[in-house]
mmCIF file with all atom_site columns, C-alpha atoms in Angstrom:
data_model
loop_
_atom_site.group_PDB
_atom_site.id
_atom_site.type_symbol
_atom_site.label_atom_id
_atom_site.label_alt_id
_atom_site.label_comp_id
_atom_site.label_asym_id
_atom_site.label_entity_id
_atom_site.label_seq_id
_atom_site.pdbx_PDB_ins_code
_atom_site.Cartn_x
_atom_site.Cartn_y
_atom_site.Cartn_z
_atom_site.occupancy
_atom_site.B_iso_or_equiv
_atom_site.pdbx_formal_charge
_atom_site.auth_seq_id
_atom_site.auth_comp_id
_atom_site.auth_asym_id
_atom_site.auth_atom_id
_atom_site.pdbx_PDB_model_num
ATOM 1   C CA . MET A 1 1   ? 3.774   -20.330 5.842   1.00 0.00 ? 287 MET A CA 1
ATOM 2   C CA . LYS A 1 2   ? 4.658   -17.084 7.319   1.00 0.00 ? 288 LYS A CA 1
ATOM 3   C CA . LYS A 1 3   ? 2.136   -14.684 8.693   1.00 0.00 ? 289 LYS A CA 1
ATOM 4   C CA . PHE A 1 4   ? 0.782   -12.019 6.313   1.00 0.00 ? 290 PHE A CA 1
ATOM 5   C CA . LEU A 1 5   ? -1.878  -9.186  6.365   1.00 0.00 ? 291 LEU A CA 1
ATOM 6   C CA . ILE A 1 6   ? -4.445  -8.598  3.691   1.00 0.00 ? 292 ILE A CA 1
ATOM 7   C CA . VAL A 1 7   ? -4.841  -4.867  3.135   1.00 0.00 ? 293 VAL A CA 1
ATOM 8   C CA . PRO A 1 8   ? -7.805  -4.120  0.975   1.00 0.00 ? 294 PRO A CA 1
ATOM 9   C CA . SER A 1 9   ? -7.436  -1.377  -1.595  1.00 0.00 ? 295 SER A CA 1
ATOM 10  C CA . ILE A 1 10  ? -10.629 0.748   -1.736  1.00 0.00 ? 296 ILE A CA 1
ATOM 11  C CA . LEU A 1 11  ? -9.658  2.094   -5.144  1.00 0.00 ? 297 LEU A CA 1
ATOM 12  C CA . SER A 1 12  ? -11.796 -0.939  -6.388  1.00 0.00 ? 298 SER A CA 1
ATOM 13  C CA . ALA A 1 13  ? -14.620 -0.488  -3.967  1.00 0.00 ? 299 ALA A CA 1
ATOM 14  C CA . ASN A 1 14  ? -18.200 0.770   -4.704  1.00 0.00 ? 300 ASN A CA 1
ATOM 15  C CA . PHE A 1 15  ? -17.902 4.502   -3.944  1.00 0.00 ? 301 PHE A CA 1
ATOM 16  C CA . CYS A 1 16  ? -21.639 4.857   -3.670  1.00 0.00 ? 302 CYS A CA 1
ATOM 17  C CA . TYR A 1 17  ? -21.465 2.642   -0.527  1.00 0.00 ? 303 TYR A CA 1
ATOM 18  C CA . LEU A 1 18  ? -17.890 3.409   0.666   1.00 0.00 ? 304 LEU A CA 1
ATOM 19  C CA . GLY A 1 19  ? -18.575 3.529   4.341   1.00 0.00 ? 305 GLY A CA 1
ATOM 20  C CA . ARG A 1 20  ? -20.476 0.232   4.212   1.00 0.00 ? 306 ARG A CA 1
ATOM 21  C CA . GLU A 1 21  ? -17.616 -1.215  2.152   1.00 0.00 ? 307 GLU A CA 1
ATOM 22  C CA . ILE A 1 22  ? -15.046 -0.297  4.670   1.00 0.00 ? 308 ILE A CA 1
ATOM 23  C CA . LYS A 1 23  ? -17.113 -1.639  7.577   1.00 0.00 ? 309 LYS A CA 1
ATOM 24  C CA . THR A 1 24  ? -17.445 -4.908  5.647   1.00 0.00 ? 310 THR A CA 1
ATOM 25  C CA . MET A 1 25  ? -13.545 -5.050  5.467   1.00 0.00 ? 311 MET A CA 1
ATOM 26  C CA . ILE A 1 26  ? -13.289 -4.468  9.185   1.00 0.00 ? 312 ILE A CA 1
ATOM 27  C CA . ARG A 1 27  ? -15.767 -7.156  9.901   1.00 0.00 ? 313 ARG A CA 1
ATOM 28  C CA . ALA A 1 28  ? -13.599 -9.527  7.779   1.00 0.00 ? 314 ALA A CA 1
ATOM 29  C CA . GLY A 1 29  ? -10.681 -8.714  10.092  1.00 0.00 ? 315 GLY A CA 1
ATOM 30  C CA . CYS A 1 30  ? -8.942  -6.178  7.714   1.00 0.00 ? 316 CYS A CA 1
ATOM 31  C CA . ASN A 1 31  ? -8.367  -3.154  10.047  1.00 0.00 ? 317 ASN A CA 1
ATOM 32  C CA . LEU A 1 32  ? -5.780  -1.470  7.756   1.00 0.00 ? 318 LEU A CA 1
ATOM 33  C CA . ILE A 1 33  ? -7.124  -0.067  4.515   1.00 0.00 ? 319 ILE A CA 1
ATOM 34  C CA . HIS A 1 34  ? -5.031  0.847   1.468   1.00 0.00 ? 320 HIS A CA 1
ATOM 35  C CA . PHE A 1 35  ? -5.932  4.422   0.215   1.00 0.00 ? 321 PHE A CA 1
ATOM 36  C CA . ASP A 1 36  ? -4.587  5.332   -3.262  1.00 0.00 ? 322 ASP A CA 1
ATOM 37  C CA . VAL A 1 37  ? -4.153  8.964   -4.010  1.00 0.00 ? 323 VAL A CA 1
ATOM 38  C CA . MET A 1 38  ? -3.503  9.768   -7.719  1.00 0.00 ? 324 MET A CA 1
ATOM 39  C CA . ASP A 1 39  ? -3.124  13.189  -9.171  1.00 0.00 ? 325 ASP A CA 1
ATOM 40  C CA . ASN A 1 40  ? -3.397  12.635  -12.967 1.00 0.00 ? 326 ASN A CA 1
ATOM 41  C CA . HIS A 1 41  ? 0.168   13.898  -13.265 1.00 0.00 ? 327 HIS A CA 1
ATOM 42  C CA . TYR A 1 42  ? 2.516   11.363  -11.689 1.00 0.00 ? 328 TYR A CA 1
ATOM 43  C CA . VAL A 1 43  ? 0.134   8.617   -12.827 1.00 0.00 ? 329 VAL A CA 1
ATOM 44  C CA . PRO A 1 44  ? -2.552  8.835   -15.499 1.00 0.00 ? 330 PRO A CA 1
ATOM 45  C CA . ASN A 1 45  ? -5.584  8.754   -13.213 1.00 0.00 ? 331 ASN A CA 1
ATOM 46  C CA . LEU A 1 46  ? -7.356  10.994  -10.743 1.00 0.00 ? 332 LEU A CA 1
ATOM 47  C CA . THR A 1 47  ? -8.659  9.528   -7.521  1.00 0.00 ? 333 THR A CA 1
ATOM 48  C CA . MET A 1 48  ? -9.398  10.645  -3.905  1.00 0.00 ? 334 MET A CA 1
ATOM 49  C CA . GLY A 1 49  ? -7.983  12.895  -1.373  1.00 0.00 ? 335 GLY A CA 1
ATOM 50  C CA . PRO A 1 50  ? -7.806  13.684  2.393   1.00 0.00 ? 336 PRO A CA 1
ATOM 51  C CA . ILE A 1 51  ? -11.369 15.084  2.599   1.00 0.00 ? 337 ILE A CA 1
ATOM 52  C CA . LEU A 1 52  ? -12.617 11.494  2.125   1.00 0.00 ? 338 LEU A CA 1
ATOM 53  C CA . LEU A 1 53  ? -10.631 10.288  5.127   1.00 0.00 ? 339 LEU A CA 1
ATOM 54  C CA . LYS A 1 54  ? -11.872 13.280  7.177   1.00 0.00 ? 340 LYS A CA 1
ATOM 55  C CA . SER A 1 55  ? -15.486 12.211  6.450   1.00 0.00 ? 341 SER A CA 1
ATOM 56  C CA . ILE A 1 56  ? -14.655 8.595   7.335   1.00 0.00 ? 342 ILE A CA 1
ATOM 57  C CA . LYS A 1 57  ? -13.251 9.763   10.695  1.00 0.00 ? 343 LYS A CA 1
ATOM 58  C CA . GLU A 1 58  ? -16.028 12.007  11.461  1.00 0.00 ? 344 GLU A CA 1
ATOM 59  C CA . ASN A 1 59  ? -18.477 9.200   10.891  1.00 0.00 ? 345 ASN A CA 1
ATOM 60  C CA . LYS A 1 60  ? -16.567 7.168   13.485  1.00 0.00 ? 346 LYS A CA 1
ATOM 61  C CA . ILE A 1 61  ? -15.641 4.317   11.127  1.00 0.00 ? 347 ILE A CA 1
ATOM 62  C CA . PRO A 1 62  ? -12.790 2.556   13.057  1.00 0.00 ? 348 PRO A CA 1
ATOM 63  C CA . ALA A 1 63  ? -10.314 2.041   10.281  1.00 0.00 ? 349 ALA A CA 1
ATOM 64  C CA . LEU A 1 64  ? -6.587  2.795   9.969   1.00 0.00 ? 350 LEU A CA 1
ATOM 65  C CA . PHE A 1 65  ? -5.260  3.806   6.601   1.00 0.00 ? 351 PHE A CA 1
ATOM 66  C CA . ASP A 1 66  ? -2.133  3.011   4.581   1.00 0.00 ? 352 ASP A CA 1
ATOM 67  C CA . VAL A 1 67  ? -2.005  6.124   2.289   1.00 0.00 ? 353 VAL A CA 1
ATOM 68  C CA . HIS A 1 68  ? -0.177  5.612   -0.950  1.00 0.00 ? 354 HIS A CA 1
ATOM 69  C CA . LEU A 1 69  ? 0.629   8.997   -2.600  1.00 0.00 ? 355 LEU A CA 1
ATOM 70  C CA . MET A 1 70  ? 1.037   8.727   -6.353  1.00 0.00 ? 356 MET A CA 1
ATOM 71  C CA . ALA A 1 71  ? 1.421   12.441  -6.844  1.00 0.00 ? 357 ALA A CA 1
ATOM 72  C CA . SER A 1 72  ? 4.085   14.948  -7.861  1.00 0.00 ? 358 SER A CA 1
ATOM 73  C CA . PRO A 1 73  ? 5.146   17.242  -6.307  1.00 0.00 ? 359 PRO A CA 1
ATOM 74  C CA . VAL A 1 74  ? 4.077   15.378  -3.059  1.00 0.00 ? 360 VAL A CA 1
ATOM 75  C CA . ASP A 1 75  ? 5.420   17.579  -0.119  1.00 0.00 ? 361 ASP A CA 1
ATOM 76  C CA . SER A 1 76  ? 2.386   19.826  0.054   1.00 0.00 ? 362 SER A CA 1
ATOM 77  C CA . LEU A 1 77  ? -0.062  16.919  0.266   1.00 0.00 ? 363 LEU A CA 1
ATOM 78  C CA . ILE A 1 78  ? 1.550   15.227  3.260   1.00 0.00 ? 364 ILE A CA 1
ATOM 79  C CA . PRO A 1 79  ? 0.470   17.634  6.018   1.00 0.00 ? 365 PRO A CA 1
ATOM 80  C CA . LEU A 1 80  ? -3.213  17.303  4.730   1.00 0.00 ? 366 LEU A CA 1
ATOM 81  C CA . PHE A 1 81  ? -3.283  13.743  6.168   1.00 0.00 ? 367 PHE A CA 1
ATOM 82  C CA . PHE A 1 82  ? -2.417  14.771  9.759   1.00 0.00 ? 368 PHE A CA 1
ATOM 83  C CA . ASP A 1 83  ? -4.789  13.285  12.407  1.00 0.00 ? 369 ASP A CA 1
ATOM 84  C CA . LEU A 1 84  ? -6.910  11.325  9.906   1.00 0.00 ? 370 LEU A CA 1
ATOM 85  C CA . ASN A 1 85  ? -6.233  7.834   11.238  1.00 0.00 ? 371 ASN A CA 1
ATOM 86  C CA . VAL A 1 86  ? -3.292  7.343   8.834   1.00 0.00 ? 372 VAL A CA 1
ATOM 87  C CA . LYS A 1 87  ? -0.735  4.739   9.973   1.00 0.00 ? 373 LYS A CA 1
ATOM 88  C CA . PHE A 1 88  ? 1.555   4.757   6.931   1.00 0.00 ? 374 PHE A CA 1
ATOM 89  C CA . ILE A 1 89  ? 2.169   7.348   4.190   1.00 0.00 ? 375 ILE A CA 1
ATOM 90  C CA . THR A 1 90  ? 3.991   5.789   1.275   1.00 0.00 ? 376 THR A CA 1
ATOM 91  C CA . ILE A 1 91  ? 5.572   7.907   -1.436  1.00 0.00 ? 377 ILE A CA 1
ATOM 92  C CA . HIS A 1 92  ? 7.503   7.170   -4.774  1.00 0.00 ? 378 HIS A CA 1
ATOM 93  C CA . PRO A 1 93  ? 11.140  8.350   -4.834  1.00 0.00 ? 379 PRO A CA 1
ATOM 94  C CA . GLU A 1 94  ? 10.524  9.827   -8.270  1.00 0.00 ? 380 GLU A CA 1
ATOM 95  C CA . SER A 1 95  ? 7.868   12.250  -6.878  1.00 0.00 ? 381 SER A CA 1
ATOM 96  C CA . THR A 1 96  ? 10.090  14.440  -4.927  1.00 0.00 ? 382 THR A CA 1
ATOM 97  C CA . ILE A 1 97  ? 13.319  16.337  -5.474  1.00 0.00 ? 383 ILE A CA 1
ATOM 98  C CA . HIS A 1 98  ? 14.638  15.941  -1.930  1.00 0.00 ? 384 HIS A CA 1
ATOM 99  C CA . LEU A 1 99  ? 13.692  12.483  -0.814  1.00 0.00 ? 385 LEU A CA 1
ATOM 100 C CA . ASP A 1 100 ? 15.205  12.833  2.756   1.00 0.00 ? 386 ASP A CA 1
ATOM 101 C CA . LYS A 1 101 ? 13.222  16.076  3.342   1.00 0.00 ? 387 LYS A CA 1
ATOM 102 C CA . THR A 1 102 ? 9.938   14.392  2.296   1.00 0.00 ? 388 THR A CA 1
ATOM 103 C CA . ILE A 1 103 ? 10.664  11.496  4.594   1.00 0.00 ? 389 ILE A CA 1
ATOM 104 C CA . ARG A 1 104 ? 10.980  13.902  7.469   1.00 0.00 ? 390 ARG A CA 1
ATOM 105 C CA . LEU A 1 105 ? 7.694   15.575  6.537   1.00 0.00 ? 391 LEU A CA 1
ATOM 106 C CA . ILE A 1 106 ? 5.955   12.266  6.965   1.00 0.00 ? 392 ILE A CA 1
ATOM 107 C CA . LYS A 1 107 ? 7.637   11.653  10.346  1.00 0.00 ? 393 LYS A CA 1
ATOM 108 C CA . ASN A 1 108 ? 6.744   15.151  11.556  1.00 0.00 ? 394 ASN A CA 1
ATOM 109 C CA . ILE A 1 109 ? 3.022   14.497  11.224  1.00 0.00 ? 395 ILE A CA 1
ATOM 110 C CA . GLY A 1 110 ? 3.306   11.266  13.302  1.00 0.00 ? 396 GLY A CA 1
ATOM 111 C CA . CYS A 1 111 ? 3.042   8.783   10.416  1.00 0.00 ? 397 CYS A CA 1
ATOM 112 C CA . ARG A 1 112 ? 5.270   5.801   9.524   1.00 0.00 ? 398 ARG A CA 1
ATOM 113 C CA . VAL A 1 113 ? 7.235   6.169   6.385   1.00 0.00 ? 399 VAL A CA 1
ATOM 114 C CA . GLY A 1 114 ? 6.840   3.975   3.226   1.00 0.00 ? 400 GLY A CA 1
ATOM 115 C CA . ILE A 1 115 ? 8.647   3.970   -0.101  1.00 0.00 ? 401 ILE A CA 1
ATOM 116 C CA . ALA A 1 116 ? 7.037   2.598   -3.188  1.00 0.00 ? 402 ALA A CA 1
ATOM 117 C CA . LEU A 1 117 ? 8.980   0.976   -5.999  1.00 0.00 ? 403 LEU A CA 1
ATOM 118 C CA . ASN A 1 118 ? 7.515   0.709   -9.452  1.00 0.00 ? 404 ASN A CA 1
ATOM 119 C CA . PRO A 1 119 ? 8.461   -2.295  -11.611 1.00 0.00 ? 405 PRO A CA 1
ATOM 120 C CA . ALA A 1 120 ? 11.318  -0.399  -13.265 1.00 0.00 ? 406 ALA A CA 1
ATOM 121 C CA . THR A 1 121 ? 12.453  1.649   -10.171 1.00 0.00 ? 407 THR A CA 1
ATOM 122 C CA . SER A 1 122 ? 16.025  0.785   -9.106  1.00 0.00 ? 408 SER A CA 1
ATOM 123 C CA . LEU A 1 123 ? 16.598  -0.673  -5.626  1.00 0.00 ? 409 LEU A CA 1
ATOM 124 C CA . HIS A 1 124 ? 19.597  1.598   -5.288  1.00 0.00 ? 410 HIS A CA 1
ATOM 125 C CA . TYR A 1 125 ? 17.343  4.135   -3.649  1.00 0.00 ? 411 TYR A CA 1
ATOM 126 C CA . LEU A 1 126 ? 17.285  1.842   -0.682  1.00 0.00 ? 412 LEU A CA 1
ATOM 127 C CA . ASP A 1 127 ? 21.071  2.184   -0.193  1.00 0.00 ? 413 ASP A CA 1
ATOM 128 C CA . TYR A 1 128 ? 20.519  5.739   1.103   1.00 0.00 ? 414 TYR A CA 1
ATOM 129 C CA . ILE A 1 129 ? 17.129  5.560   2.960   1.00 0.00 ? 415 ILE A CA 1
ATOM 130 C CA . ILE A 1 130 ? 16.498  2.150   4.290   1.00 0.00 ? 416 ILE A CA 1
ATOM 131 C CA . ASN A 1 131 ? 17.366  3.212   7.834   1.00 0.00 ? 417 ASN A CA 1
ATOM 132 C CA . ASP A 1 132 ? 14.451  5.700   7.716   1.00 0.00 ? 418 ASP A CA 1
ATOM 133 C CA . LEU A 1 133 ? 11.775  3.302   6.462   1.00 0.00 ? 419 LEU A CA 1
ATOM 134 C CA . ASP A 1 134 ? 8.917   1.449   8.070   1.00 0.00 ? 420 ASP A CA 1
ATOM 135 C CA . LEU A 1 135 ? 7.528   -0.105  4.958   1.00 0.00 ? 421 LEU A CA 1
ATOM 136 C CA . ILE A 1 136 ? 8.689   -0.856  1.346   1.00 0.00 ? 422 ILE A CA 1
ATOM 137 C CA . LEU A 1 137 ? 5.888   -1.246  -1.176  1.00 0.00 ? 423 LEU A CA 1
ATOM 138 C CA . ILE A 1 138 ? 6.802   -3.293  -4.286  1.00 0.00 ? 424 ILE A CA 1
ATOM 139 C CA . MET A 1 139 ? 4.473   -2.478  -7.195  1.00 0.00 ? 425 MET A CA 1
ATOM 140 C CA . THR A 1 140 ? 3.848   -5.583  -9.368  1.00 0.00 ? 426 THR A CA 1
ATOM 141 C CA . VAL A 1 141 ? 1.973   -3.486  -11.919 1.00 0.00 ? 427 VAL A CA 1
ATOM 142 C CA . ASN A 1 142 ? 2.584   -0.006  -13.300 1.00 0.00 ? 428 ASN A CA 1
ATOM 143 C CA . PRO A 1 143 ? 0.689   2.300   -11.045 1.00 0.00 ? 429 PRO A CA 1
ATOM 144 C CA . GLY A 1 144 ? -2.458  4.170   -12.186 1.00 0.00 ? 430 GLY A CA 1
ATOM 145 C CA . PHE A 1 145 ? -5.242  1.780   -12.474 1.00 0.00 ? 431 PHE A CA 1
ATOM 146 C CA . GLY A 1 146 ? -6.789  -1.180  -10.640 1.00 0.00 ? 432 GLY A CA 1
ATOM 147 C CA . GLY A 1 147 ? -7.351  -4.548  -12.271 1.00 0.00 ? 433 GLY A CA 1
ATOM 148 C CA . GLN A 1 148 ? -4.068  -4.908  -13.921 1.00 0.00 ? 434 GLN A CA 1
ATOM 149 C CA . VAL A 1 149 ? -2.285  -8.304  -14.557 1.00 0.00 ? 435 VAL A CA 1
ATOM 150 C CA . PHE A 1 150 ? 0.418   -9.197  -12.045 1.00 0.00 ? 436 PHE A CA 1
ATOM 151 C CA . LEU A 1 151 ? 3.963   -8.965  -13.432 1.00 0.00 ? 437 LEU A CA 1
ATOM 152 C CA . SER A 1 152 ? 5.431   -12.273 -12.365 1.00 0.00 ? 438 SER A CA 1
ATOM 153 C CA . TYR A 1 153 ? 9.079   -11.196 -13.018 1.00 0.00 ? 439 TYR A CA 1
ATOM 154 C CA . ILE A 1 154 ? 8.787   -8.875  -10.058 1.00 0.00 ? 440 ILE A CA 1
ATOM 155 C CA . LEU A 1 155 ? 8.877   -11.791 -7.774  1.00 0.00 ? 441 LEU A CA 1
ATOM 156 C CA . LYS A 1 156 ? 12.686  -11.708 -8.022  1.00 0.00 ? 442 LYS A CA 1
ATOM 157 C CA . LYS A 1 157 ? 12.490  -7.991  -6.939  1.00 0.00 ? 443 LYS A CA 1
ATOM 158 C CA . ILE A 1 158 ? 10.320  -8.932  -3.836  1.00 0.00 ? 444 ILE A CA 1
ATOM 159 C CA . GLN A 1 159 ? 12.940  -11.677 -2.933  1.00 0.00 ? 445 GLN A CA 1
ATOM 160 C CA . HIS A 1 160 ? 15.813  -9.251  -3.299  1.00 0.00 ? 446 HIS A CA 1
ATOM 161 C CA . VAL A 1 161 ? 14.107  -6.636  -1.094  1.00 0.00 ? 447 VAL A CA 1
ATOM 162 C CA . ARG A 1 162 ? 13.352  -9.271  1.545   1.00 0.00 ? 448 ARG A CA 1
ATOM 163 C CA . TYR A 1 163 ? 17.030  -10.145 1.454   1.00 0.00 ? 449 TYR A CA 1
ATOM 164 C CA . LEU A 1 164 ? 18.039  -6.553  1.918   1.00 0.00 ? 450 LEU A CA 1
ATOM 165 C CA . ILE A 1 165 ? 15.634  -6.131  4.866   1.00 0.00 ? 451 ILE A CA 1
ATOM 166 C CA . ASN A 1 166 ? 16.987  -9.250  6.537   1.00 0.00 ? 452 ASN A CA 1
ATOM 167 C CA . LYS A 1 167 ? 20.685  -8.430  5.800   1.00 0.00 ? 453 LYS A CA 1
ATOM 168 C CA . ASN A 1 168 ? 20.175  -4.957  7.416   1.00 0.00 ? 454 ASN A CA 1
ATOM 169 C CA . LYS A 1 169 ? 18.296  -6.455  10.307  1.00 0.00 ? 455 LYS A CA 1
ATOM 170 C CA . LYS A 1 170 ? 15.520  -3.982  9.916   1.00 0.00 ? 456 LYS A CA 1
ATOM 171 C CA . ASN A 1 171 ? 12.016  -4.258  11.161  1.00 0.00 ? 457 ASN A CA 1
ATOM 172 C CA . ILE A 1 172 ? 10.547  -3.093  7.874   1.00 0.00 ? 458 ILE A CA 1
ATOM 173 C CA . ILE A 1 173 ? 7.283   -4.289  6.469   1.00 0.00 ? 459 ILE A CA 1
ATOM 174 C CA . LEU A 1 174 ? 7.409   -5.609  2.941   1.00 0.00 ? 460 LEU A CA 1
ATOM 175 C CA . SER A 1 175 ? 4.202   -4.836  1.133   1.00 0.00 ? 461 SER A CA 1
ATOM 176 C CA . VAL A 1 176 ? 3.180   -5.876  -2.358  1.00 0.00 ? 462 VAL A CA 1
ATOM 177 C CA . ASP A 1 177 ? 0.532   -4.309  -4.551  1.00 0.00 ? 463 ASP A CA 1
ATOM 178 C CA . GLY A 1 178 ? -0.831  -5.134  -7.951  1.00 0.00 ? 464 GLY A CA 1
ATOM 179 C CA . GLY A 1 179 ? -2.808  -7.997  -9.548  1.00 0.00 ? 465 GLY A CA 1
ATOM 180 C CA . ILE A 1 180 ? -2.773  -10.294 -6.416  1.00 0.00 ? 466 ILE A CA 1
ATOM 181 C CA . ASN A 1 181 ? -5.193  -13.175 -6.563  1.00 0.00 ? 467 ASN A CA 1
ATOM 182 C CA . LEU A 1 182 ? -5.823  -16.809 -5.568  1.00 0.00 ? 468 LEU A CA 1
ATOM 183 C CA . SER A 1 183 ? -3.464  -18.191 -8.231  1.00 0.00 ? 469 SER A CA 1
ATOM 184 C CA . ASN A 1 184 ? -0.331  -16.014 -7.270  1.00 0.00 ? 470 ASN A CA 1
ATOM 185 C CA . ILE A 1 185 ? -0.725  -15.275 -3.569  1.00 0.00 ? 471 ILE A CA 1
ATOM 186 C CA . VAL A 1 186 ? 1.307   -18.225 -2.417  1.00 0.00 ? 472 VAL A CA 1
ATOM 187 C CA . SER A 1 187 ? 4.282   -17.319 -4.557  1.00 0.00 ? 473 SER A CA 1
ATOM 188 C CA . ILE A 1 188 ? 4.194   -13.706 -3.407  1.00 0.00 ? 474 ILE A CA 1
ATOM 189 C CA . ILE A 1 189 ? 4.201   -14.676 0.345   1.00 0.00 ? 475 ILE A CA 1
ATOM 190 C CA . GLN A 1 190 ? 6.982   -17.280 -0.314  1.00 0.00 ? 476 GLN A CA 1
ATOM 191 C CA . SER A 1 191 ? 8.944   -14.501 -1.894  1.00 0.00 ? 477 SER A CA 1
ATOM 192 C CA . GLY A 1 192 ? 8.889   -12.585 1.303   1.00 0.00 ? 478 GLY A CA 1
ATOM 193 C CA . ALA A 1 193 ? 5.856   -10.389 1.478   1.00 0.00 ? 479 ALA A CA 1
ATOM 194 C CA . ASP A 1 194 ? 4.284   -9.334  4.775   1.00 0.00 ? 480 ASP A CA 1
ATOM 195 C CA . TYR A 1 195 ? 1.295   -7.173  3.488   1.00 0.00 ? 481 TYR A CA 1
ATOM 196 C CA . LEU A 1 196 ? -0.770  -8.010  0.453   1.00 0.00 ? 482 LEU A CA 1
ATOM 197 C CA . VAL A 1 197 ? -2.559  -5.051  -0.978  1.00 0.00 ? 483 VAL A CA 1
ATOM 198 C CA . ILE A 1 198 ? -5.575  -6.495  -2.868  1.00 0.00 ? 484 ILE A CA 1
ATOM 199 C CA . GLY A 1 199 ? -8.402  -4.550  -4.627  1.00 0.00 ? 485 GLY A CA 1
ATOM 200 C CA . SER A 1 200 ? -10.126 -5.988  -7.618  1.00 0.00 ? 486 SER A CA 1
ATOM 201 C CA . THR A 1 201 ? -9.993  -9.622  -6.420  1.00 0.00 ? 487 THR A CA 1
ATOM 202 C CA . ILE A 1 202 ? -11.943 -8.621  -3.356  1.00 0.00 ? 488 ILE A CA 1
ATOM 203 C CA . PHE A 1 203 ? -14.220 -5.927  -4.444  1.00 0.00 ? 489 PHE A CA 1
ATOM 204 C CA . HIS A 1 204 ? -15.096 -7.419  -7.840  1.00 0.00 ? 490 HIS A CA 1
ATOM 205 C CA . SER A 1 205 ? -16.268 -10.709 -6.181  1.00 0.00 ? 491 SER A CA 1
ATOM 206 C CA . LYS A 1 206 ? -19.828 -11.463 -5.228  1.00 0.00 ? 492 LYS A CA 1
ATOM 207 C CA . ASP A 1 207 ? -18.927 -12.254 -1.578  1.00 0.00 ? 493 ASP A CA 1
ATOM 208 C CA . TYR A 1 208 ? -16.186 -10.046 -0.047  1.00 0.00 ? 494 TYR A CA 1
ATOM 209 C CA . LEU A 1 209 ? -16.029 -12.050 3.268   1.00 0.00 ? 495 LEU A CA 1
ATOM 210 C CA . LYS A 1 210 ? -15.756 -15.328 1.494   1.00 0.00 ? 496 LYS A CA 1
ATOM 211 C CA . THR A 1 211 ? -13.081 -14.195 -0.922  1.00 0.00 ? 497 THR A CA 1
ATOM 212 C CA . ILE A 1 212 ? -10.953 -12.809 1.913   1.00 0.00 ? 498 ILE A CA 1
ATOM 213 C CA . GLN A 1 213 ? -11.349 -16.053 3.757   1.00 0.00 ? 499 GLN A CA 1
ATOM 214 C CA . ASP A 1 214 ? -10.457 -17.948 0.547   1.00 0.00 ? 500 ASP A CA 1
ATOM 215 C CA . LEU A 1 215 ? -7.252  -15.949 0.208   1.00 0.00 ? 501 LEU A CA 1
ATOM 216 C CA . LYS A 1 216 ? -6.337  -16.755 3.811   1.00 0.00 ? 502 LYS A CA 1
ATOM 217 C CA . ASN A 1 217 ? -7.177  -20.336 3.510   1.00 0.00 ? 503 ASN A CA 1
ATOM 218 C CA . ILE A 1 218 ? -5.159  -21.023 0.354   1.00 0.00 ? 504 ILE A CA 1
ATOM 219 C CA . VAL A 1 219 ? -1.853  -20.384 2.173   1.00 0.00 ? 505 VAL A CA 1
ATOM 220 C CA . ILE A 1 220 ? -2.595  -22.275 5.387   1.00 0.00 ? 506 ILE A CA 1
#
């Protein structure tokens, strides 16, 4: 089985104890944390913003973040994540008028660039921007809320994107987000995923550390 990375999505965490929750993820070996920003416009939900990451940094919690911007327009938000321990900023192609310009904005603040593809988003976007990408995020649910059911037909999309990455000989991370659990993790990895963004399966369990280890063990 290929190597993969579990990236916990703190959208499903207990926000009363968020610092403690993140430290638990680090203790479990998850040094990259998925951070969902929703604006109640591009998606029908309102979540968190850069002020939260600023607080985490000021409290010296040693986590890196994979920021997923589900917001439109998105350009004005990107500079707000400068110097907040953000490794990736991932955007949706539908969230901006000039996608190439938005990609440059992300690079200009020193972050790696990700593109998120919803279940119905065409892969044709990749024809024009694949050379500029560090990460492709395949959504296996329609974005907006945690705890949704995995759409199994998206496995073919994951496989196709893996084919395109390999065909173009690009060092691009293939990330998958939505409804990942113990019953489907193997098929997702076999389809080509490098990163697995997991929220409810971890944070709604009684023992986070055991659940993360169980997810790792099932694919050994």
